[in-house]
Structures are given as C-alpha cells and as structure tokens.
PDB file of C-alpha atoms in Angstrom:
ATOM      1  CA  MET A   1       3.240  -5.896 -10.913  1.00 98.00           C
ATOM      2  CA  LEU A   2       0.288  -5.395  -8.628  1.00 97.00           C
ATOM      3  CA  ASP A   3      -3.390  -5.606  -9.433  1.00 96.00           C
ATOM      4  CA  PHE A   4      -5.296  -2.665  -7.939  1.00 96.00           C
ATOM      5  CA  ASP A   5      -8.881  -3.430  -6.921  1.00 92.00           C
ATOM      6  CA  ASN A   6      -9.155  -5.876  -4.034  1.00 89.00           C
ATOM      7  CA  THR A   7      -5.373  -6.369  -4.024  1.00 93.00           C
ATOM      8  CA  ILE A   8      -4.145  -2.924  -2.883  1.00 95.00           C
ATOM      9  CA  VAL A   9      -7.481  -1.386  -1.894  1.00 93.00           C
ATOM     10  CA  PRO A  10     -11.100  -2.587  -1.883  1.00 89.00           C
ATOM     11  CA  TYR A  11     -13.338  -1.683  -4.825  1.00 81.00           C
ATOM     12  CA  THR A  12     -15.237   0.637  -2.514  1.00 84.00           C
ATOM     13  CA  THR A  13     -12.395   3.019  -1.551  1.00 83.00           C
ATOM     14  CA  ASP A  14      -9.121   4.497  -2.733  1.00 88.00           C
ATOM     15  CA  ILE A  15      -7.630   4.605   0.748  1.00 90.00           C
ATOM     16  CA  PRO A  16      -5.180   1.804   1.587  1.00 93.00           C
ATOM     17  CA  THR A  17      -4.755   0.436   5.069  1.00 90.00           C
ATOM     18  CA  ASP A  18      -1.881   1.929   7.044  1.00 94.00           C
ATOM     19  CA  ALA A  19       0.012  -1.333   6.548  1.00 93.00           C
ATOM     20  CA  MET A  20      -0.452  -1.245   2.755  1.00 93.00           C
ATOM     21  CA  ALA A  21       0.546   2.431   2.559  1.00 94.00           C
ATOM     22  CA  ALA A  22       3.682   1.667   4.590  1.00 95.00           C
ATOM     23  CA  TRP A  23       4.488  -1.354   2.402  1.00 94.00           C
ATOM     24  CA  LEU A  24       4.164   0.711  -0.783  1.00 95.00           C
ATOM     25  CA  GLU A  25       6.437   3.368   0.716  1.00 94.00           C
ATOM     26  CA  ASN A  26       8.979   0.768   1.860  1.00 95.00           C
ATOM     27  CA  MET A  27       9.096  -0.773  -1.614  1.00 95.00           C
ATOM     28  CA  LYS A  28      10.504   2.502  -2.956  1.00 92.00           C
ATOM     29  CA  GLY A  29      13.662   1.851  -0.920  1.00 93.00           C
ATOM     30  CA  THR A  30      14.255  -1.564  -2.465  1.00 95.00           C
ATOM     31  CA  GLU A  31      15.596  -2.785  -5.785  1.00 93.00           C
ATOM     32  CA  ILE A  32      12.136  -4.086  -6.670  1.00 94.00           C
ATOM     33  CA  THR A  33      10.176  -1.979  -9.144  1.00 93.00           C
ATOM     34  CA  VAL A  34       6.454  -1.821  -8.407  1.00 96.00           C
ATOM     35  CA  CYS A  35       3.907  -1.053 -11.116  1.00 97.00           C
ATOM     36  CA  VAL A  36       0.126  -1.287 -10.886  1.00 98.00           C
ATOM     37  CA  VAL A  37      -1.339  -3.269 -13.796  1.00 98.00           C
ATOM     38  CA  SER A  38      -5.110  -2.972 -13.677  1.00 97.00           C
ATOM     39  CA  ASN A  39      -8.025  -3.798 -15.932  1.00 95.00           C
ATOM     40  CA  SER A  40      -9.812  -0.757 -14.551  1.00 93.00           C
ATOM     41  CA  LYS A  41     -10.655   2.119 -16.845  1.00 91.00           C
ATOM     42  CA  ARG A  42     -11.459   4.412 -13.928  1.00 90.00           C
ATOM     43  CA  GLU A  43      -9.402   7.500 -13.209  1.00 93.00           C
ATOM     44  CA  ARG A  44      -9.217   6.500  -9.514  1.00 93.00           C
ATOM     45  CA  VAL A  45      -6.360   4.089 -10.319  1.00 95.00           C
ATOM     46  CA  ARG A  46      -4.242   6.804 -11.950  1.00 95.00           C
ATOM     47  CA  ILE A  47      -5.012   9.282  -9.159  1.00 95.00           C
ATOM     48  CA  PHE A  48      -3.993   6.744  -6.497  1.00 95.00           C
ATOM     49  CA  CYS A  49      -0.787   5.852  -8.322  1.00 96.00           C
ATOM     50  CA  ARG A  50       0.190   9.518  -8.783  1.00 95.00           C
ATOM     51  CA  LYS A  51      -0.413  10.124  -5.076  1.00 94.00           C
ATOM     52  CA  TYR A  52       1.816   7.199  -4.068  1.00 94.00           C
ATOM     53  CA  GLY A  53       4.405   7.677  -6.822  1.00 94.00           C
ATOM     54  CA  ILE A  54       3.728   4.317  -8.464  1.00 95.00           C
ATOM     55  CA  PRO A  55       3.702   3.852 -12.221  1.00 97.00           C
ATOM     56  CA  CYS A  56       0.535   2.282 -13.567  1.00 97.00           C
ATOM     57  CA  ILE A  57      -0.944   0.655 -16.604  1.00 97.00           C
ATOM     58  CA  THR A  58      -4.720   0.665 -16.907  1.00 97.00           C
ATOM     59  CA  HIS A  59      -6.961  -1.071 -19.450  1.00 96.00           C
ATOM     60  CA  ALA A  60      -4.589  -4.051 -19.084  1.00 97.00           C
ATOM     61  CA  LYS A  61      -7.118  -6.540 -20.499  1.00 96.00           C
ATOM     62  CA  LYS A  62      -6.020  -9.388 -18.218  1.00 95.00           C
ATOM     63  CA  PRO A  63      -6.090 -12.379 -18.702  1.00 95.00           C
ATOM     64  CA  PHE A  64      -4.661 -11.323 -22.062  1.00 95.00           C
ATOM     65  CA  SER A  65      -1.052 -10.243 -21.830  1.00 94.00           C
ATOM     66  CA  LYS A  66      -1.413  -6.706 -23.274  1.00 96.00           C
ATOM     67  CA  GLY A  67      -0.897  -4.721 -20.061  1.00 97.00           C
ATOM     68  CA  ILE A  68       1.573  -7.179 -18.578  1.00 98.00           C
ATOM     69  CA  CYS A  69       3.775  -7.064 -21.686  1.00 97.00           C
ATOM     70  CA  GLU A  70       3.453  -3.278 -21.734  1.00 97.00           C
ATOM     71  CA  CYS A  71       4.848  -3.183 -18.182  1.00 98.00           C
ATOM     72  CA  LEU A  72       7.694  -5.558 -19.025  1.00 98.00           C
ATOM     73  CA  GLU A  73       8.598  -3.434 -22.033  1.00 97.00           C
ATOM     74  CA  LEU A  74       8.326  -0.167 -20.086  1.00 97.00           C
ATOM     75  CA  PHE A  75      10.840  -1.352 -17.486  1.00 96.00           C
ATOM     76  CA  GLN A  76      12.900  -3.561 -19.820  1.00 97.00           C
ATOM     77  CA  ILE A  77      12.395  -6.574 -17.540  1.00 95.00           C
ATOM     78  CA  PRO A  78      12.365 -10.124 -18.910  1.00 97.00           C
ATOM     79  CA  ALA A  79       9.215 -12.063 -18.033  1.00 97.00           C
ATOM     80  CA  GLU A  80      11.166 -14.643 -16.023  1.00 96.00           C
ATOM     81  CA  GLU A  81      12.332 -11.883 -13.652  1.00 96.00           C
ATOM     82  CA  ALA A  82       8.860 -10.462 -13.037  1.00 97.00           C
ATOM     83  CA  ALA A  83       5.822 -11.344 -10.948  1.00 97.00           C
ATOM     84  CA  LEU A  84       2.170 -10.352 -10.953  1.00 98.00           C
ATOM     85  CA  VAL A  85       0.302 -10.180  -7.638  1.00 97.00           C
ATOM     86  CA  GLY A  86      -3.470 -10.267  -7.752  1.00 94.00           C
ATOM     87  CA  ASP A  87      -6.639 -11.550  -6.159  1.00 91.00           C
ATOM     88  CA  GLN A  88      -8.304 -13.267  -9.131  1.00 88.00           C
ATOM     89  CA  ILE A  89      -7.401 -16.574 -10.732  1.00 87.00           C
ATOM     90  CA  TYR A  90      -9.254 -15.956 -13.997  1.00 86.00           C
ATOM     91  CA  THR A  91      -7.631 -12.578 -14.679  1.00 91.00           C
ATOM     92  CA  ASP A  92      -4.448 -12.048 -12.657  1.00 94.00           C
ATOM     93  CA  VAL A  93      -3.066 -15.580 -12.355  1.00 92.00           C
ATOM     94  CA  LEU A  94      -4.115 -16.670 -15.825  1.00 90.00           C
ATOM     95  CA  GLY A  95      -2.802 -13.425 -17.332  1.00 96.00           C
ATOM     96  CA  GLY A  96       0.519 -13.734 -15.525  1.00 96.00           C
ATOM     97  CA  ASN A  97       0.911 -17.361 -16.547  1.00 94.00           C
ATOM     98  CA  CYS A  98       0.096 -16.585 -20.192  1.00 94.00           C
ATOM     99  CA  ALA A  99       2.680 -13.765 -20.198  1.00 96.00           C
ATOM    100  CA  GLY A 100       5.350 -16.015 -18.661  1.00 96.00           C
ATOM    101  CA  VAL A 101       5.669 -14.156 -15.357  1.00 97.00           C
ATOM    102  CA  THR A 102       5.383 -15.622 -11.875  1.00 95.00           C
ATOM    103  CA  SER A 103       1.805 -15.331 -10.622  1.00 93.00           C
ATOM    104  CA  ILE A 104       1.140 -14.703  -6.943  1.00 93.00           C
ATOM    105  CA  LEU A 105      -2.445 -15.149  -5.788  1.00 88.00           C
ATOM    106  CA  VAL A 106      -3.510 -13.242  -2.672  1.00 89.00           C
ATOM    107  CA  ASN A 107      -6.825 -13.242  -0.868  1.00 84.00           C
ATOM    108  CA  ALA A 108      -9.236 -10.535  -1.954  1.00 80.00           C
ATOM    109  CA  ILE A 109      -9.499  -7.668   0.504  1.00 81.00           C
ATOM    110  CA  ASP A 110     -13.308  -7.550   0.463  1.00 72.00           C
ATOM    111  CA  ASN A 111     -15.821  -9.606  -1.513  1.00 65.00           C
ATOM    112  CA  HIS A 112     -18.514  -7.032  -0.785  1.00 64.00           C
ATOM    113  CA  ASN A 113     -21.140  -8.015  -3.338  1.00 64.00           C
ATOM    114  CA  ILE A 114     -22.760 -11.175  -4.663  1.00 70.00           C
ATOM    115  CA  TRP A 115     -20.720 -11.197  -7.903  1.00 69.00           C
ATOM    116  CA  LEU A 116     -17.407 -11.122  -6.061  1.00 64.00           C
ATOM    117  CA  LYS A 117     -18.630 -13.822  -3.685  1.00 64.00           C
ATOM    118  CA  LEU A 118     -19.719 -16.018  -6.600  1.00 68.00           C
ATOM    119  CA  ARG A 119     -16.348 -15.495  -8.303  1.00 68.00           C
ATOM    120  CA  HIS A 120     -14.658 -16.594  -5.093  1.00 70.00           C
ATOM    121  CA  VAL A 121     -16.800 -19.747  -4.996  1.00 65.00           C
ATOM    122  CA  ALA A 122     -15.885 -20.499  -8.646  1.00 68.00           C
ATOM    123  CA  GLU A 123     -12.192 -20.191  -7.748  1.00 73.00           C
ATOM    124  CA  MET A 124     -12.374 -22.435  -4.666  1.00 73.00           C
ATOM    125  CA  PRO A 125     -11.500 -25.746  -6.412  1.00 69.00           C
ATOM    126  CA  PHE A 126      -8.363 -24.154  -7.890  1.00 70.00           C
ATOM    127  CA  ARG A 127      -7.395 -22.551  -4.585  1.00 65.00           C
ATOM    128  CA  PHE A 128      -7.877 -25.899  -2.852  1.00 69.00           C
ATOM    129  CA  ALA A 129      -5.763 -27.730  -5.440  1.00 66.00           C
ATOM    130  CA  ALA A 130      -2.961 -25.167  -5.145  1.00 68.00           C
ATOM    131  CA  ARG A 131      -3.024 -24.690  -1.364  1.00 68.00           C
ATOM    132  CA  ASN A 132       0.322 -26.417  -0.807  1.00 65.00           C
ATOM    133  CA  ARG A 133       2.041 -25.133  -3.949  1.00 65.00           C
ATOM    134  CA  ARG A 134       5.139 -23.033  -3.350  1.00 60.00           C
ATOM    135  CA  ILE A 135       7.421 -21.010  -5.589  1.00 56.00           C
ATOM    136  CA  LYS A 136      10.513 -22.993  -6.449  1.00 53.00           C
TER     137      LYS A 136
END
C-alpha cells in the first residue's frame, strides 16, 4: 500500500518524477501488488491511479484501519504479508501499525507550507528515536 500525497507526488501536482513513474511501471512486472491507500477525498487521486493502472482506496481515514483493511480484503492478503508506505507518522505509520501491517516511513517529497513543516517538526523526536531501526 502506498500513501499518495507527498509519498508518490507532492500535494501541489499530479505529475510524478520520471523515477517514480518508472518505479510504478516496474512494479507491474513483479509479484508485488501495489494499491494507493489515501485519506484524500479529491478526484485527483482516482484520476492518477486510473492513468497509471493502480488500484486505489480513497477516504481511508488513516490512522484508523478502515482503508487499510479494505485493501487487505480486496486483495485477500493477510496483514502480516502487507506493508504501508507513507510520509506521515501520525497517519500512515500509526494506521499501518494499528492494522497489523508493516509500516515504512519515507521522507515527504515537499513540505511546501507551514502546516507540513510544523508536522515534520512534531515528528522529529520519533524519527530520531527510530533512525537505526530496521525491518527484521
């Protein structure tokens, strides 16, 4: 599962970098199923996912497990065999942990406004504490 905004593309555009577009295309040739799980209610997420041939779940309500469980059920994947990649601790990581999936925190693509910058500052102690943590 992939978060959308600031994980695949910035909030300010629907156009991925060439590297991200290539990665999404390459994932289609693997055994790994990719699904966007986003809290967004905007149509831009669905349009992007249709364009790139990626299933998506919007209105996910992370950190609650609604959208994550919906994805697991859709693909008949047990939680212990799934992962959620996202840029926010308080939504993506917490939601993944609560749903029993592996959470993978990535750096936000662009903290372009004061609210995103403040969120990043609020997450810094947790990022610092987890800096040497690895998946076992």
